[in-house]
mmCIF file of C-alpha atoms in Angstrom:
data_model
loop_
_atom_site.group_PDB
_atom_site.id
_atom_site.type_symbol
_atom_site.label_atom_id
_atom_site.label_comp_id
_atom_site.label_asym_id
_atom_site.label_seq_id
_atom_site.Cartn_x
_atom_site.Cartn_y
_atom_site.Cartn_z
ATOM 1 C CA UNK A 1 13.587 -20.603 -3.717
ATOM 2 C CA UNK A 2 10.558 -21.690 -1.747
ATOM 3 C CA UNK A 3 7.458 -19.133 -2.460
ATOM 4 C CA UNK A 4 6.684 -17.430 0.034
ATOM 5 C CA UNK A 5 3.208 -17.285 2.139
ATOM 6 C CA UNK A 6 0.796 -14.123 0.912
ATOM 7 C CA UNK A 7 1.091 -10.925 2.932
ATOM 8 C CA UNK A 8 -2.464 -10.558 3.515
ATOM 9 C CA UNK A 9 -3.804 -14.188 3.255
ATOM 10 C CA UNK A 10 -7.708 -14.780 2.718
ATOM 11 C CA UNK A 11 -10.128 -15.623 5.228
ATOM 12 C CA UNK A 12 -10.604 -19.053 5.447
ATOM 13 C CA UNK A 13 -13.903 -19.461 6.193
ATOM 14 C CA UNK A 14 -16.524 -17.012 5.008
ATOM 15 C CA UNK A 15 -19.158 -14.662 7.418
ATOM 16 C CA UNK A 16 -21.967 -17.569 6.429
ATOM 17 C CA UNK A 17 -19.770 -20.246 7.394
ATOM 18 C CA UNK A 18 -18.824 -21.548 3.993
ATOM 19 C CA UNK A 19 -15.362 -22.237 3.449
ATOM 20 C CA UNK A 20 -12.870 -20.346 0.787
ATOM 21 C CA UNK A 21 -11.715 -22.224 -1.738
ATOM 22 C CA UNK A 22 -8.264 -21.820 -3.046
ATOM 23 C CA UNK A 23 -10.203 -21.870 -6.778
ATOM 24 C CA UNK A 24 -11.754 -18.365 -5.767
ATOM 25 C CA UNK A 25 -8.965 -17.149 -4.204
ATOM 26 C CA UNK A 26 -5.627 -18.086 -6.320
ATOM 27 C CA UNK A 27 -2.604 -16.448 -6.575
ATOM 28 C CA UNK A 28 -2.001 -14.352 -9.979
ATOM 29 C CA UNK A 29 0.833 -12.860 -11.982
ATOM 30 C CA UNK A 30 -0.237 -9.777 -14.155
ATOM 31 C CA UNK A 31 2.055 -9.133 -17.188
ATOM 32 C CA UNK A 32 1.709 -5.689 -17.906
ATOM 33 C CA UNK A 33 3.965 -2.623 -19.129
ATOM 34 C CA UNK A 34 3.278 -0.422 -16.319
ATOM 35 C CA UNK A 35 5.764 2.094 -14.257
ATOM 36 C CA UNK A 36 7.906 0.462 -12.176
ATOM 37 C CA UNK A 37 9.246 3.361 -9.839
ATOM 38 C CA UNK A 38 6.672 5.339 -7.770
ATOM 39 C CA UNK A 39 9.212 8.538 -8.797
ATOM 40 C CA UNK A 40 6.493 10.687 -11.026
ATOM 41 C CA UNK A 41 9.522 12.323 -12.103
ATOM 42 C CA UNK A 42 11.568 8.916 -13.389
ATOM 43 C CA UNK A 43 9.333 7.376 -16.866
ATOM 44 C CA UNK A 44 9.761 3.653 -16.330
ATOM 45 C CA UNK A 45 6.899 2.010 -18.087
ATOM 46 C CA UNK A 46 7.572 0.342 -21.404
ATOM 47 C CA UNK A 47 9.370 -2.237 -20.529
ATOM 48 C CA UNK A 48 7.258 -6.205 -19.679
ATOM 49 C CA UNK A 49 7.089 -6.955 -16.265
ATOM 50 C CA UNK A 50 5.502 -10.095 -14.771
ATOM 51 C CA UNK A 51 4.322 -9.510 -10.881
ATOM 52 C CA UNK A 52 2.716 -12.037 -8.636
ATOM 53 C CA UNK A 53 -0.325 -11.195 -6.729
ATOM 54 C CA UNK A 54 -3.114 -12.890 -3.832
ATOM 55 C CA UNK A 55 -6.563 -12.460 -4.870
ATOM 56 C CA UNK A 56 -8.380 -10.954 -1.617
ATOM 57 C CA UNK A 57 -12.025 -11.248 -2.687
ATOM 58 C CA UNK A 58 -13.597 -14.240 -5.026
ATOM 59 C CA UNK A 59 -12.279 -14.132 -8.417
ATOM 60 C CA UNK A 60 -15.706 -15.714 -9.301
ATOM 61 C CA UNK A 61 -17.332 -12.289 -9.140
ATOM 62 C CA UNK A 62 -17.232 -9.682 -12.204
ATOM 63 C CA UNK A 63 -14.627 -7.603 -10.502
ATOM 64 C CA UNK A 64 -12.152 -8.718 -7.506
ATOM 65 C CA UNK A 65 -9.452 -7.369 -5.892
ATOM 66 C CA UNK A 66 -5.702 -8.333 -5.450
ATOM 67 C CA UNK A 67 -2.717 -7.183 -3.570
ATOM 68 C CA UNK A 68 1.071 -7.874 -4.681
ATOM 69 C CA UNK A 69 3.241 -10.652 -2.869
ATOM 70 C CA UNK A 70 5.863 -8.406 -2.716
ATOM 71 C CA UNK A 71 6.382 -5.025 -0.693
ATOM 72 C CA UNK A 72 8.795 -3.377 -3.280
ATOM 73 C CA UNK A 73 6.781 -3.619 -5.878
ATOM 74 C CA UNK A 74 2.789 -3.175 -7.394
ATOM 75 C CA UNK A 75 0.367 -2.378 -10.638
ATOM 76 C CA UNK A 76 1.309 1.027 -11.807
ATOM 77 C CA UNK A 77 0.509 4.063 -14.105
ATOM 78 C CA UNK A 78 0.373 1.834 -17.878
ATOM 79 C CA UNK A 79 -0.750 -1.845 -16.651
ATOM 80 C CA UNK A 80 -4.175 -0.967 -17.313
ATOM 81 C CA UNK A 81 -5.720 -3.799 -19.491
ATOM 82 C CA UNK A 82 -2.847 -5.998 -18.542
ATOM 83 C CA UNK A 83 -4.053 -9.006 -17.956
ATOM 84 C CA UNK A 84 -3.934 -11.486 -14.968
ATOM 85 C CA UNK A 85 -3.681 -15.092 -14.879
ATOM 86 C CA UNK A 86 -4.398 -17.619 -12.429
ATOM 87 C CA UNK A 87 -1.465 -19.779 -11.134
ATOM 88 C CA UNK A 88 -0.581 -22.835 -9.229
ATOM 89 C CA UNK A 89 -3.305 -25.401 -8.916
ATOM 90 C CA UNK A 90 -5.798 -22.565 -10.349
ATOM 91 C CA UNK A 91 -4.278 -21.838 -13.421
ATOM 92 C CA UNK A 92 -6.310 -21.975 -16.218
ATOM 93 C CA UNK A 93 -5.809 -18.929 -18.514
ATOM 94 C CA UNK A 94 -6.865 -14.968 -17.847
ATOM 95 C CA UNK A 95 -9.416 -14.742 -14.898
ATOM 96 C CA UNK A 96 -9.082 -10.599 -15.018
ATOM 97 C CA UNK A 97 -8.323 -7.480 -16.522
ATOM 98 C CA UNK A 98 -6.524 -4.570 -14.338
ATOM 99 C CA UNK A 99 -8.798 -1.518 -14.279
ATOM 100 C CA UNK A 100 -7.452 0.559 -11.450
ATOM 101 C CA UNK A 101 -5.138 0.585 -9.056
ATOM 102 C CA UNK A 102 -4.299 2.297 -5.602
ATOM 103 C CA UNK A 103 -1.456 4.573 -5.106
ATOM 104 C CA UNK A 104 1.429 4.563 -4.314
ATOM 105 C CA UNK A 105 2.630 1.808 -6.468
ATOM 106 C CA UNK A 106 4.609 0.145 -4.461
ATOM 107 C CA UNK A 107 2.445 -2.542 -2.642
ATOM 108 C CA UNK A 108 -0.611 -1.225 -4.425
ATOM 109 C CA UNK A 109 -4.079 -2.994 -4.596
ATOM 110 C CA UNK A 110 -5.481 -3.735 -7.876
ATOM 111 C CA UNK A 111 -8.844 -3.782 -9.132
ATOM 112 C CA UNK A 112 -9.653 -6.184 -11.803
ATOM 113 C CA UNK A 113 -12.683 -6.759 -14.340
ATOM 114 C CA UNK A 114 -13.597 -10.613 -15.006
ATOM 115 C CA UNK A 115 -13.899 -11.209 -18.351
ATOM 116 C CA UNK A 116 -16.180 -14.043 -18.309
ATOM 117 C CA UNK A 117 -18.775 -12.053 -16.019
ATOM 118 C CA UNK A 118 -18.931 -9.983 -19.478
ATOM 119 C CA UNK A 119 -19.062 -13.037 -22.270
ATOM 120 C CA UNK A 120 -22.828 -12.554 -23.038
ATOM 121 C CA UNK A 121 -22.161 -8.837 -23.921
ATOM 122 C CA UNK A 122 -18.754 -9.417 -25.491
ATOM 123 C CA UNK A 123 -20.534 -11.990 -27.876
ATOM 124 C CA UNK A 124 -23.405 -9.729 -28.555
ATOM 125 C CA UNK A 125 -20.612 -7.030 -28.874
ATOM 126 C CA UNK A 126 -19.061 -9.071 -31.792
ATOM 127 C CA UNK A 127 -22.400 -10.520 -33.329
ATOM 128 C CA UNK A 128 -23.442 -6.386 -33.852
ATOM 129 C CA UNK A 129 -20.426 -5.343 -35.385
ATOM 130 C CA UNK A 130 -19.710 -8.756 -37.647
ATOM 131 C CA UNK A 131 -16.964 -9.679 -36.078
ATOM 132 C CA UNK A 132 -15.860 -13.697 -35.450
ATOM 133 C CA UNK A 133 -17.423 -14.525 -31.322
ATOM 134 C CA UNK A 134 -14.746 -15.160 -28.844
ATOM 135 C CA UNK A 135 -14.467 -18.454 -26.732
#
């Protein structure tokens, strides 16, 4: 089936007249094992989900937001950490990791940390404690 369009597309041109690039803004699917029923009362989390999202700030930045392509569902209660790749003509490995999300579930915003904004401390990170450096 065709994909269809994002529910909240980006701007296409920016507030100092520079144009969006689909680079900055790609779509994403998370993998994560997050809830998948807004129900506090019904446990659903355990089981791997994939969920495709629309960046809705630059992913260039250290953190960026996203909201879901889909209405019925959203990052939940257990995705945190999960991480999100770029797809399409974007892709190119994990441009995020979920840190928060709004509630309720369903059709929730997420709130994701760039790892690369972070590389220069990760290294360090691993130089300090011995450990091999990342990419």
């Amino acid at each position: 089936s065709p994909t269809p369009p994002p529910l909240y597309p980006p701007p296409s041109v920016a507030k100092d007249g520079s144009s969006f690039s689909a680079a900055n803004y790609p779509e994403l699917e998370i993998i994560g094992f997050g809830d998948t029923d807004d129900d506090e009362n019904k446990y659903s989390a355990g089981l791997l989900s994939r969920l495709r999202l629309q960046a809705i700030s630059p992913v260039s930045a250290a953190t960026f937001l996203t909201m879901t392509l889909s209405n019925l569902a959203g990052t939940c209660s257990g995705d945190s950490g999960a991480a999100v790749i770029a797809t399409g003509a974007a892709s190119g490995g994990v441009v995020g990791v979920l840190s928060s999300n709004s509630v309720p579930c369903t059709g929730s915003k997420g709130l994701f940390v760039s790892p690369a904004a972070f590389r220069d401390f990760i290294r360090r990170g691993a130089k300090d404690l011995d450990l091999p450096s990342p990419v």
